PDB file of C-alpha atoms and ligand atoms in Angstrom:
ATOM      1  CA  UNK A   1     169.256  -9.209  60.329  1.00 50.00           C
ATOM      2  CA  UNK A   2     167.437  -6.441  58.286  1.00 56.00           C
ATOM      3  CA  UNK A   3     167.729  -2.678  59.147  1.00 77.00           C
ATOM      4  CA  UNK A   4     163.566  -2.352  59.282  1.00 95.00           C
ATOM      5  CA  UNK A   5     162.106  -3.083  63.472  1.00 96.00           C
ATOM      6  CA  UNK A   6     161.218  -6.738  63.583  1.00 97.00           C
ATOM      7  CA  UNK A   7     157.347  -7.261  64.410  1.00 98.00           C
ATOM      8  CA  UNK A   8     156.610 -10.319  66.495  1.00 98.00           C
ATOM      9  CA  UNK A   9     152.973 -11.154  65.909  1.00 98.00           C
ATOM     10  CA  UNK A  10     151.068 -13.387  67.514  1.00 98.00           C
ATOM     11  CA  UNK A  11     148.016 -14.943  65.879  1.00 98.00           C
ATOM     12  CA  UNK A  12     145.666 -16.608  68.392  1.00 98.00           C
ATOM     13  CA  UNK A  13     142.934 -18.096  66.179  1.00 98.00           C
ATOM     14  CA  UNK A  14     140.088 -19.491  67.814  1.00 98.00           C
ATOM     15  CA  UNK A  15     141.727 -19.459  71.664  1.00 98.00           C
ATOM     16  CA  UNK A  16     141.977 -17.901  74.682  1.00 97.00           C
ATOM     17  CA  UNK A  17     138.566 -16.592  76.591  1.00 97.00           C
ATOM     18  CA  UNK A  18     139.028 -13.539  78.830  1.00 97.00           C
ATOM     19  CA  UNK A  19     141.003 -15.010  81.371  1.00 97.00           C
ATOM     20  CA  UNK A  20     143.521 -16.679  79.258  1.00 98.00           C
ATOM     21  CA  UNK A  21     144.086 -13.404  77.375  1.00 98.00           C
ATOM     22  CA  UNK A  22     144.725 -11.704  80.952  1.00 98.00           C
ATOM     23  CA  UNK A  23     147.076 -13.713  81.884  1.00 98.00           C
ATOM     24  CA  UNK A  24     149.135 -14.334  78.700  1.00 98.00           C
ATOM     25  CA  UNK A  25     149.320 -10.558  78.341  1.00 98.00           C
ATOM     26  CA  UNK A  26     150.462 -10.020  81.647  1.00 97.00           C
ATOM     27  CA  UNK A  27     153.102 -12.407  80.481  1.00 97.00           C
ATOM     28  CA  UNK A  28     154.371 -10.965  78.022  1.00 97.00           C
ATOM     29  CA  UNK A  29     153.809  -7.433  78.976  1.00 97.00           C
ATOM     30  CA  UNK A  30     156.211  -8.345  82.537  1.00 95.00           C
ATOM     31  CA  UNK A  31     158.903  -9.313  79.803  1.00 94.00           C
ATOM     32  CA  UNK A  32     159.118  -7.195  77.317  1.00 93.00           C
ATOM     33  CA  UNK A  33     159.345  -4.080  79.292  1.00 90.00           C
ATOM     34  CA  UNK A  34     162.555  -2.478  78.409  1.00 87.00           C
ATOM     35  CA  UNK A  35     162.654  -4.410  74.869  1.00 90.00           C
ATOM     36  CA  UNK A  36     162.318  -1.560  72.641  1.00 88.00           C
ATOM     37  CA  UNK A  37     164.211  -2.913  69.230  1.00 93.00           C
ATOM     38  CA  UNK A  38     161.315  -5.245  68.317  1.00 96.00           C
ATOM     39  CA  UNK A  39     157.429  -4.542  68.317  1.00 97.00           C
ATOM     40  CA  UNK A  40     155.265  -6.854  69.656  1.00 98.00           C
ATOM     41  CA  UNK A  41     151.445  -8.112  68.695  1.00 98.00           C
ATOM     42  CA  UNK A  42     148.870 -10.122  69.864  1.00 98.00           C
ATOM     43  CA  UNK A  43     145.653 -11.074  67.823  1.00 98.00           C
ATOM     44  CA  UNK A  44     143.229 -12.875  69.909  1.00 98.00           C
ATOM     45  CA  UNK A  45     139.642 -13.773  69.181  1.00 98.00           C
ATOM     46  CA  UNK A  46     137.348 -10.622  68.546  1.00 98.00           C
ATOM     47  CA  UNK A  47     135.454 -11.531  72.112  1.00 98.00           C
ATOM     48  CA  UNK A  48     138.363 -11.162  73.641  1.00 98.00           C
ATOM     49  CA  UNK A  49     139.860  -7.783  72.549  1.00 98.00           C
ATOM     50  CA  UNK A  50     138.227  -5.623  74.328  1.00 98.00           C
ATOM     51  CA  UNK A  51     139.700  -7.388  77.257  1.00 98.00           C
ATOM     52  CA  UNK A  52     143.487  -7.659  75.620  1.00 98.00           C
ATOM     53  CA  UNK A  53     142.999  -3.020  75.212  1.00 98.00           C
ATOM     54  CA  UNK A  54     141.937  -3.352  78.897  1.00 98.00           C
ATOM     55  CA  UNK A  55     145.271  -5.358  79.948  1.00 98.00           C
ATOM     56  CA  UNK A  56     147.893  -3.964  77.691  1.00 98.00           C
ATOM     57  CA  UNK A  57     147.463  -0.623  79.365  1.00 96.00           C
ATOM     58  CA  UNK A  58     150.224   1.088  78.819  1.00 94.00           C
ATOM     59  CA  UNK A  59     152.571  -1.623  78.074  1.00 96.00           C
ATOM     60  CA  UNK A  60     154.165  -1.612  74.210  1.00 94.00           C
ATOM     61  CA  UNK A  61     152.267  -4.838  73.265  1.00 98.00           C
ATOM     62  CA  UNK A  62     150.091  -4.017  69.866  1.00 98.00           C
ATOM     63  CA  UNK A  63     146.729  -4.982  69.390  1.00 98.00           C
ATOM     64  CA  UNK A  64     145.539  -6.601  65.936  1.00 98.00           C
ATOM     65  CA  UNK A  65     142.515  -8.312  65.381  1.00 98.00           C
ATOM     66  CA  UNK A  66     142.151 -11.307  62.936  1.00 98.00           C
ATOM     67  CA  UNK A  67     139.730 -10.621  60.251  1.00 98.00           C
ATOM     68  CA  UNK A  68     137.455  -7.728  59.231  1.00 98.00           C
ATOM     69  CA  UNK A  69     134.785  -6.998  56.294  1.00 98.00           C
ATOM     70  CA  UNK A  70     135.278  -4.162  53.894  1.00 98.00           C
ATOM     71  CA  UNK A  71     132.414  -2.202  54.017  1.00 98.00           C
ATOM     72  CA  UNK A  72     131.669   0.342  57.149  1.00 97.00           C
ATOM     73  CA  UNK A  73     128.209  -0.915  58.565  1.00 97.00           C
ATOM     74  CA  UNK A  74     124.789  -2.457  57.058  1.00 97.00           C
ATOM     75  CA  UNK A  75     123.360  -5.781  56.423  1.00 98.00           C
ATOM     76  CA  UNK A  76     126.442  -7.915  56.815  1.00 98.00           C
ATOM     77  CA  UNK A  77     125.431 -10.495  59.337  1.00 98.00           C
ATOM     78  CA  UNK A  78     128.487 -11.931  61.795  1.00 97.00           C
ATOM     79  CA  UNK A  79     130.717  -9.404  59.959  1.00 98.00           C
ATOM     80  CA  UNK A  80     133.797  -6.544  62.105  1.00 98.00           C
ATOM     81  CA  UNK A  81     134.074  -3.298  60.543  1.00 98.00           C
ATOM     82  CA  UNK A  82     137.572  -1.604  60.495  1.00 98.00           C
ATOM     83  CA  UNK A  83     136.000   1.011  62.860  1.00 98.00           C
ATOM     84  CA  UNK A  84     134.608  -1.440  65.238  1.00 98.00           C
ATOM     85  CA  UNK A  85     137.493  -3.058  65.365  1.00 98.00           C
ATOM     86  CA  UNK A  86     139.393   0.280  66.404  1.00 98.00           C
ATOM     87  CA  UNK A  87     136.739   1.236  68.449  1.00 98.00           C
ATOM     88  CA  UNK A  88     138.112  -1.539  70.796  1.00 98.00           C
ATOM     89  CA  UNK A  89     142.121  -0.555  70.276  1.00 98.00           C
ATOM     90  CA  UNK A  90     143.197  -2.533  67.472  1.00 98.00           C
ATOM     91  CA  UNK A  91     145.634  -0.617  65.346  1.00 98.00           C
ATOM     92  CA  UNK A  92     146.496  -4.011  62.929  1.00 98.00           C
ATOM     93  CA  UNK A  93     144.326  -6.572  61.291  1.00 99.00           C
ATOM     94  CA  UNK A  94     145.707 -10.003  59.895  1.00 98.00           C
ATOM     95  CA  UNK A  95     144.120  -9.951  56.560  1.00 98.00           C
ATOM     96  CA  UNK A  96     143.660 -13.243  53.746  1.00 98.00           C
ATOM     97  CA  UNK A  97     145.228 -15.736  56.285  1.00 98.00           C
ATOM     98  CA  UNK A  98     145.226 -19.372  54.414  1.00 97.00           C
ATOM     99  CA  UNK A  99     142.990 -20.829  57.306  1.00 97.00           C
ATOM    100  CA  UNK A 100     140.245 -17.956  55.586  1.00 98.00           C
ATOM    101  CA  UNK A 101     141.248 -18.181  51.957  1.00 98.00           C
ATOM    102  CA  UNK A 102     140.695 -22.431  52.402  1.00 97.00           C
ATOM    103  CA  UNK A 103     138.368 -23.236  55.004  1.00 97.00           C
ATOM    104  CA  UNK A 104     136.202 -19.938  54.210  1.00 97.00           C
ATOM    105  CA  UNK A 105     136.762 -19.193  50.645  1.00 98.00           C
ATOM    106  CA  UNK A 106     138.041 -15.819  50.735  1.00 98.00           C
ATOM    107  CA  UNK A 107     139.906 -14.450  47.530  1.00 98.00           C
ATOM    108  CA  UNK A 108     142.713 -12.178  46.628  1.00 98.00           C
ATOM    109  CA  UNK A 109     139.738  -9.822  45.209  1.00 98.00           C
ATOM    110  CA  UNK A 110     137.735 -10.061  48.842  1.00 98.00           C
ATOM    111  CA  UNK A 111     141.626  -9.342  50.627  1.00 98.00           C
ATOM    112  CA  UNK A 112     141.767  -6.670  48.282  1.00 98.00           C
ATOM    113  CA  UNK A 113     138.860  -4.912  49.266  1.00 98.00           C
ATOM    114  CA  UNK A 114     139.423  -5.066  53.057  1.00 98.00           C
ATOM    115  CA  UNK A 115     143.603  -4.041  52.949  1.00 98.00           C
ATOM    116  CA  UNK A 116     142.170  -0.997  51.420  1.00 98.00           C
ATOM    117  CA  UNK A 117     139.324  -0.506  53.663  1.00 98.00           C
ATOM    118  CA  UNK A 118     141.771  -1.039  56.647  1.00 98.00           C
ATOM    119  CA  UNK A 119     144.467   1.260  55.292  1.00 98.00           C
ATOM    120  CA  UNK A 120     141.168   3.811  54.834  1.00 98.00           C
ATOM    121  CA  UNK A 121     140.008   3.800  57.705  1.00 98.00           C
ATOM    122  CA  UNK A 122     143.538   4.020  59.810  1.00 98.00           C
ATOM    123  CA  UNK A 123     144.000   0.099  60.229  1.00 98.00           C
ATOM    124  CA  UNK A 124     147.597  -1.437  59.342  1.00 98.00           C
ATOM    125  CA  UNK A 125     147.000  -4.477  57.719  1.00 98.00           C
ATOM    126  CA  UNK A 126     148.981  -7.597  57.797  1.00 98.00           C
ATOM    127  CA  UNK A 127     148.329  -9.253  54.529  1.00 98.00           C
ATOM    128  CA  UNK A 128     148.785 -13.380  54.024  1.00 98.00           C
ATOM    129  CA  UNK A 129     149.799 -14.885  51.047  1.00 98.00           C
ATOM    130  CA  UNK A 130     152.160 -18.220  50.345  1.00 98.00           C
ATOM    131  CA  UNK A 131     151.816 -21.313  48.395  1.00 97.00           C
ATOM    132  CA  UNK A 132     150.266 -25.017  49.434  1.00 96.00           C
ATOM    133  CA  UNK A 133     152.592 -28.106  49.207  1.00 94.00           C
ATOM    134  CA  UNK A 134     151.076 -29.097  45.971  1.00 94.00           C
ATOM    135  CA  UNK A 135     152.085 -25.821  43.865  1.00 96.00           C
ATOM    136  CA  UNK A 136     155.661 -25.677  46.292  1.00 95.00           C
ATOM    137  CA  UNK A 137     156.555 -29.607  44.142  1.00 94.00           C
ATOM    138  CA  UNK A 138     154.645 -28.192  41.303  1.00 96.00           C
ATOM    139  CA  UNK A 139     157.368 -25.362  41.607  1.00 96.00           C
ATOM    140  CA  UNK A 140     154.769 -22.943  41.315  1.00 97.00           C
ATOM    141  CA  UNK A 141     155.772 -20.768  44.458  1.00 97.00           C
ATOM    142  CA  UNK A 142     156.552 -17.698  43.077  1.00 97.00           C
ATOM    143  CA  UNK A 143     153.950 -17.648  40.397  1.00 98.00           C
ATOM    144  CA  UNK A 144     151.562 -18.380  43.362  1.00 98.00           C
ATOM    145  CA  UNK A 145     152.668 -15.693  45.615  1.00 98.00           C
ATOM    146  CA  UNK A 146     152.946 -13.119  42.718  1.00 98.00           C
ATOM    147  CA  UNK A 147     149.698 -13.752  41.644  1.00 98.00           C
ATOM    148  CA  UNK A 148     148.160 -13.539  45.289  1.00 98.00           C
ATOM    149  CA  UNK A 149     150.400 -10.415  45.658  1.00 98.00           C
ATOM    150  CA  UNK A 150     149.047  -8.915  42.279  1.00 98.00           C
ATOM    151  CA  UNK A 151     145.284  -9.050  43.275  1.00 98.00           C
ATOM    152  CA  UNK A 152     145.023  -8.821  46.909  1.00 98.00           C
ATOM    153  CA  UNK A 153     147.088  -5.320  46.837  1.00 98.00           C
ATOM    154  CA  UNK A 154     145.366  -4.710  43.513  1.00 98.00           C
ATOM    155  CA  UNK A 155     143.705  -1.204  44.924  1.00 98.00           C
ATOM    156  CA  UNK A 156     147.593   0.495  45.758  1.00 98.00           C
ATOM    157  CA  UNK A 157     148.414  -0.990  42.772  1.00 97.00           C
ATOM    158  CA  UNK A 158     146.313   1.631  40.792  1.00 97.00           C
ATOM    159  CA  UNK A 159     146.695   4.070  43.098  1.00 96.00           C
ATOM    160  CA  UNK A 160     150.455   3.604  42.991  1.00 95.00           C
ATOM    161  CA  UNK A 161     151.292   3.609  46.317  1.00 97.00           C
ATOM    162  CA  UNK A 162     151.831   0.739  48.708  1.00 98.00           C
ATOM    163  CA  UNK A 163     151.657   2.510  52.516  1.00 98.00           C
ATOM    164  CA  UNK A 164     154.056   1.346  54.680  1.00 97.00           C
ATOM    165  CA  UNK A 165     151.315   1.043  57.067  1.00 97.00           C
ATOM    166  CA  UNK A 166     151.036  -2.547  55.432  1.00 98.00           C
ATOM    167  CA  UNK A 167     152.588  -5.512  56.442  1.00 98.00           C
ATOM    168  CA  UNK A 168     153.050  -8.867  54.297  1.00 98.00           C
ATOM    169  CA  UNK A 169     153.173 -12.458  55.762  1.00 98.00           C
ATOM    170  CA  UNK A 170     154.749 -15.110  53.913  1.00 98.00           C
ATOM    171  CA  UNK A 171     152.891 -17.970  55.451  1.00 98.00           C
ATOM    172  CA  UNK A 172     153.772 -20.993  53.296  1.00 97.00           C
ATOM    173  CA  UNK A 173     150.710 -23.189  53.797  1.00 96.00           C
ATOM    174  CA  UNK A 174     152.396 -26.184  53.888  1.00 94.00           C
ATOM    175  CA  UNK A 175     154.520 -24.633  57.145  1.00 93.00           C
ATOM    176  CA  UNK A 176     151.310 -23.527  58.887  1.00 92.00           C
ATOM    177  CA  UNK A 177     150.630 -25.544  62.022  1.00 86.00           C
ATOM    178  CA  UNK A 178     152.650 -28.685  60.447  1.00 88.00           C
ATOM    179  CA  UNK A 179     155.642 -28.617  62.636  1.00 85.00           C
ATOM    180  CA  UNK A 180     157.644 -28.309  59.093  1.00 85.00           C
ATOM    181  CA  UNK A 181     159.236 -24.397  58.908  1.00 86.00           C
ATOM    182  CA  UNK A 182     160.548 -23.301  55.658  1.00 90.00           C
ATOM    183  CA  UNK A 183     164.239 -23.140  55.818  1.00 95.00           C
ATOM    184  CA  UNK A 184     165.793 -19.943  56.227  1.00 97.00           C
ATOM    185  CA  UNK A 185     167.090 -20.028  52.603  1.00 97.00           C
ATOM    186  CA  UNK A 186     163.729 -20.944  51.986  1.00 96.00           C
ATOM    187  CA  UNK A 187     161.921 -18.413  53.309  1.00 97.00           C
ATOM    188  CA  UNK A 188     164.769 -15.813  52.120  1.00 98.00           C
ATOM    189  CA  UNK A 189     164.556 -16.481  48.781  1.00 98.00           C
ATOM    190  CA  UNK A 190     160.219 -15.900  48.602  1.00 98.00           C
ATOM    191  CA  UNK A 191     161.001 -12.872  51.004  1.00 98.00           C
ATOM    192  CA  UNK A 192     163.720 -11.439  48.754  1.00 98.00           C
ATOM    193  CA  UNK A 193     161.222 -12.148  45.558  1.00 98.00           C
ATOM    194  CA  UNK A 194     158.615 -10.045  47.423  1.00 98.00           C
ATOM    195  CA  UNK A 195     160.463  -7.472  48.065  1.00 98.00           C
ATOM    196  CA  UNK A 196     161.467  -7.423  44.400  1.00 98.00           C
ATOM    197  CA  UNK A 197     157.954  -7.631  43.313  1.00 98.00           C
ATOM    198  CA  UNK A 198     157.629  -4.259  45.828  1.00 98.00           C
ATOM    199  CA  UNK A 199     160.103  -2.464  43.770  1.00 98.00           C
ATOM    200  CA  UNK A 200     158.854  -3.261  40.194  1.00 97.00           C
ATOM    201  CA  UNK A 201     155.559  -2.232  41.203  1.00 97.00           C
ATOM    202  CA  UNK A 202     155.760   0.881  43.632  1.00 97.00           C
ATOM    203  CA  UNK A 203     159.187   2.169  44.680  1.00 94.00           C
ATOM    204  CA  UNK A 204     162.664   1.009  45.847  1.00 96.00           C
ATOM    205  CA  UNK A 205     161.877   2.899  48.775  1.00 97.00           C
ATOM    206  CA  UNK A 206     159.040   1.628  49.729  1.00 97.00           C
ATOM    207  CA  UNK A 207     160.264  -1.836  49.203  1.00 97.00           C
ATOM    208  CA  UNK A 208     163.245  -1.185  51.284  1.00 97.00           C
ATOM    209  CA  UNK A 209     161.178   0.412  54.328  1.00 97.00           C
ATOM    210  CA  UNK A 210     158.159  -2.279  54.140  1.00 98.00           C
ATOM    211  CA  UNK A 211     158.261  -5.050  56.259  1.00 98.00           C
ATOM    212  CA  UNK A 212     157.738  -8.701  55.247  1.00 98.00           C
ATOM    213  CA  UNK A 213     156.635 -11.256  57.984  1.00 98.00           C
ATOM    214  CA  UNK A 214     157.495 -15.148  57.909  1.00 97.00           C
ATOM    215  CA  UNK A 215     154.918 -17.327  59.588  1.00 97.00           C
ATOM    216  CA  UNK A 216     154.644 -21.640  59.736  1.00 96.00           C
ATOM    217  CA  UNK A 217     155.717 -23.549  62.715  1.00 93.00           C
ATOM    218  CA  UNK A 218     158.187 -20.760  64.005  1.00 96.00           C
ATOM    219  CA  UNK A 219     159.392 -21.891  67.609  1.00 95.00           C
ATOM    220  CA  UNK A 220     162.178 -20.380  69.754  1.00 95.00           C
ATOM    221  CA  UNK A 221     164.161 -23.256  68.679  1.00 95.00           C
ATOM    222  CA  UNK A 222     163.970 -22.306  65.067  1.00 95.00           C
ATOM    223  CA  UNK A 223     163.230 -17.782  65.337  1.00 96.00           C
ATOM    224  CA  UNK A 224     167.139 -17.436  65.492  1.00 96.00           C
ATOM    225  CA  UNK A 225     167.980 -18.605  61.958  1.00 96.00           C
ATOM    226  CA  UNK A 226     164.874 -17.619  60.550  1.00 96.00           C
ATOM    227  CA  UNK A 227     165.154 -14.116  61.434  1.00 96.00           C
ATOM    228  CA  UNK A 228     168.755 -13.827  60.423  1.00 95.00           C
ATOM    229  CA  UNK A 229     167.621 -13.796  57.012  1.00 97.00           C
ATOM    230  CA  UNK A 230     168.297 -10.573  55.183  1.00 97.00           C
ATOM    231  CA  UNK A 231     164.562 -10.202  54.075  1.00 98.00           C
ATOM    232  CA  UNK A 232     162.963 -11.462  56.864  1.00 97.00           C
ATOM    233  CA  UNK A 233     161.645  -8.647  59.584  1.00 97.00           C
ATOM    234  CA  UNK A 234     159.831 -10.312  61.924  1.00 97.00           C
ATOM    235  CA  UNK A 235     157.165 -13.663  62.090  1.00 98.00           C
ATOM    236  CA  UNK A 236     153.447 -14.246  62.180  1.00 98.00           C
ATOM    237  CA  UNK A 237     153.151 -16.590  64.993  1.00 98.00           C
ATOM    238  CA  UNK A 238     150.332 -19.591  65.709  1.00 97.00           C
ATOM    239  CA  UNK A 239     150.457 -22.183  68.072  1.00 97.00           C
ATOM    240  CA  UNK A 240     153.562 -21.037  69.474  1.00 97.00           C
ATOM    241  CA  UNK A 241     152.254 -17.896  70.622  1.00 98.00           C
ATOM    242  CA  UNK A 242     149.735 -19.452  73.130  1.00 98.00           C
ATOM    243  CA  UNK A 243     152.050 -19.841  75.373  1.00 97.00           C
ATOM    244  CA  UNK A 244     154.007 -17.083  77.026  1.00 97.00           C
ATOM    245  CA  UNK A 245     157.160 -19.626  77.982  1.00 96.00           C
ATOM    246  CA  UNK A 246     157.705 -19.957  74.238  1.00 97.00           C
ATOM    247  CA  UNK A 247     156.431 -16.511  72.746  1.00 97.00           C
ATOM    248  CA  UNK A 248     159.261 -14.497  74.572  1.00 97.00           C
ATOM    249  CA  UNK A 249     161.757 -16.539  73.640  1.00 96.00           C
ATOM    250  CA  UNK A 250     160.601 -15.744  70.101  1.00 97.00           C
ATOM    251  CA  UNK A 251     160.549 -12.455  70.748  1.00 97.00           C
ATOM    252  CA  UNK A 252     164.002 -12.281  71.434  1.00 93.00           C
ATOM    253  CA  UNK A 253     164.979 -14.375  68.826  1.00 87.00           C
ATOM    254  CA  UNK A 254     165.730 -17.218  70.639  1.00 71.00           C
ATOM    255  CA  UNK A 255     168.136 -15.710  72.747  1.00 70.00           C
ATOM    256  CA  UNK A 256     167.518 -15.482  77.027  1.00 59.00           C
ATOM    257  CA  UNK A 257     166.951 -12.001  77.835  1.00 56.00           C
TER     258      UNK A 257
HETATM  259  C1  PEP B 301     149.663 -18.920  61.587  1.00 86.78           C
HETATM  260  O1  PEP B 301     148.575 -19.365  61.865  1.00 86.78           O
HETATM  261  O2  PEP B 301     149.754 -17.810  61.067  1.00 86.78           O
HETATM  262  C2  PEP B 301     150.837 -19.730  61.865  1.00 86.78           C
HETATM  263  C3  PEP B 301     151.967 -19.374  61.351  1.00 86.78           C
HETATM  264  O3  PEP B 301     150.639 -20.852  62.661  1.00 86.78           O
HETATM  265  P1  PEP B 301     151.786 -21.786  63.272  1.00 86.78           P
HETATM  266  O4  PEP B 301     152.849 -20.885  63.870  1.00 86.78           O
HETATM  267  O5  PEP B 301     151.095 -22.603  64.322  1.00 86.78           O
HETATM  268  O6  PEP B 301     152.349 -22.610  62.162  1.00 86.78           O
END
């Protein structure tokens, strides 16, 4: 287990309407009271956030939305500022998930540009990267992931400093919504490489203190091993985090309450 607090995130996508939101939150909020060694996200739909701030009250659960553009207002048609988006309570944004960089073209340069609009404006950022199955067998995975690394925190990079406000998701692609999880080792060994990476290119500090998120198919069945891993501080959660009965479990690792 590392030393840095876990962060159980859970990414909704393109699900759960008001209601649903409610009543998952209410869920989870009734069950985690009292947890207080992990932190706790949800990232539902931007329709529905307002509705999340509304039932999280006081409860510990974070709010995170799932995307935002990089510039503050103007002519950008469909598009979330970071001030909108904590406007209605957010305090994280999911940033260059692969469902964006594939299905909507978004690059390391566009990631770029909103981590360090987040971080700007007071956002903490979880930033995506991993590989797809083809460069995995290609045994490409750490070129990949250095290279998405490389340009998508390109800003701290020349500004030297990587906030600790940011959070990185190792999300191996071919993991994402499969049913196939990277194996712990797996997913240690990329974990361990980022953190590396962290250290050659800001501090040993801040690569100690920074925390770095696995996400792909993580279940209750499966959270346990995965999160015994050294490097691993938490996960980025999909389908699995729809439902409150196997969410919690996650939460606590797997383990009843
Ligand atoms: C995700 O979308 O970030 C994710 C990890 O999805 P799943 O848990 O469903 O694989």
């Amino acid at each position: 287990m590392s030393r840095r607090t876990p962060l159980i995130a859970g990414n909704w996508k393109k699900n759960m309407g008001h209601e649903e939101t409610a009543g998952l939150i209410r869920a989870i909020a009734e069950n985690i009271a009292g947890l207080d060694d992990v932190d706790v996200l949800v990232a539902p739909p931007f329709t529905s956030l307002t509705r999340a701030k509304k039932e999280i009250g006081d409860s510990r659960i974070l709010l995170g939305a799932q995307n935002m553009h990089w510039e503050k207002s103007g002519a950008y048609t469909g598009e979330i500022s970071a001030a909108m988006l904590l406007d209605v309570g957010c305090t994280h944004v999911i940033l260059g998930h692969s469902e964006r960089r594939i299905l909507f073209k978004e690059t390391s340069e566009m990631v770029d540009l909103k981590a360090n609009a987040a971080v700007e404006a007071g956002l903490n950022p979880i930033v995506c990267i991993g590989e797809t199955l083809e460069e995995r067998e290609q045994g490409k995975t750490f070129e990949v992931v250095r290279d998405q690394l490389e340009k998508s925190l390109n800003n701290f990079r020349i500004k030297k400093t990587l906030p600790l406000s940011v959070t990185i998701a190792y999300e191996p692609v071919w993991a994402i919504g499969t049913g196939k999880t990277a194996t712990p080792a797996q997913a240690q060994e990329v974990h361990e490489a980022i953190r590396q990476w962290i250290e050659d290119n800001f501090d040993k500090d801040v690569s100690i203190k920074l925390r770095i998120l696995y996400g792909g198919s993580v279940k209750p069945e499966n959270a346990k091993d995965l999160m015994e891993m050294p490097d691993i501080d938490g996960a980025l959660v999909g389908g699995a985090s729809l439902k409150a009965e196997l969410f919690l479990p996650i939460i606590t690792f797997g383990e009843p309450r």
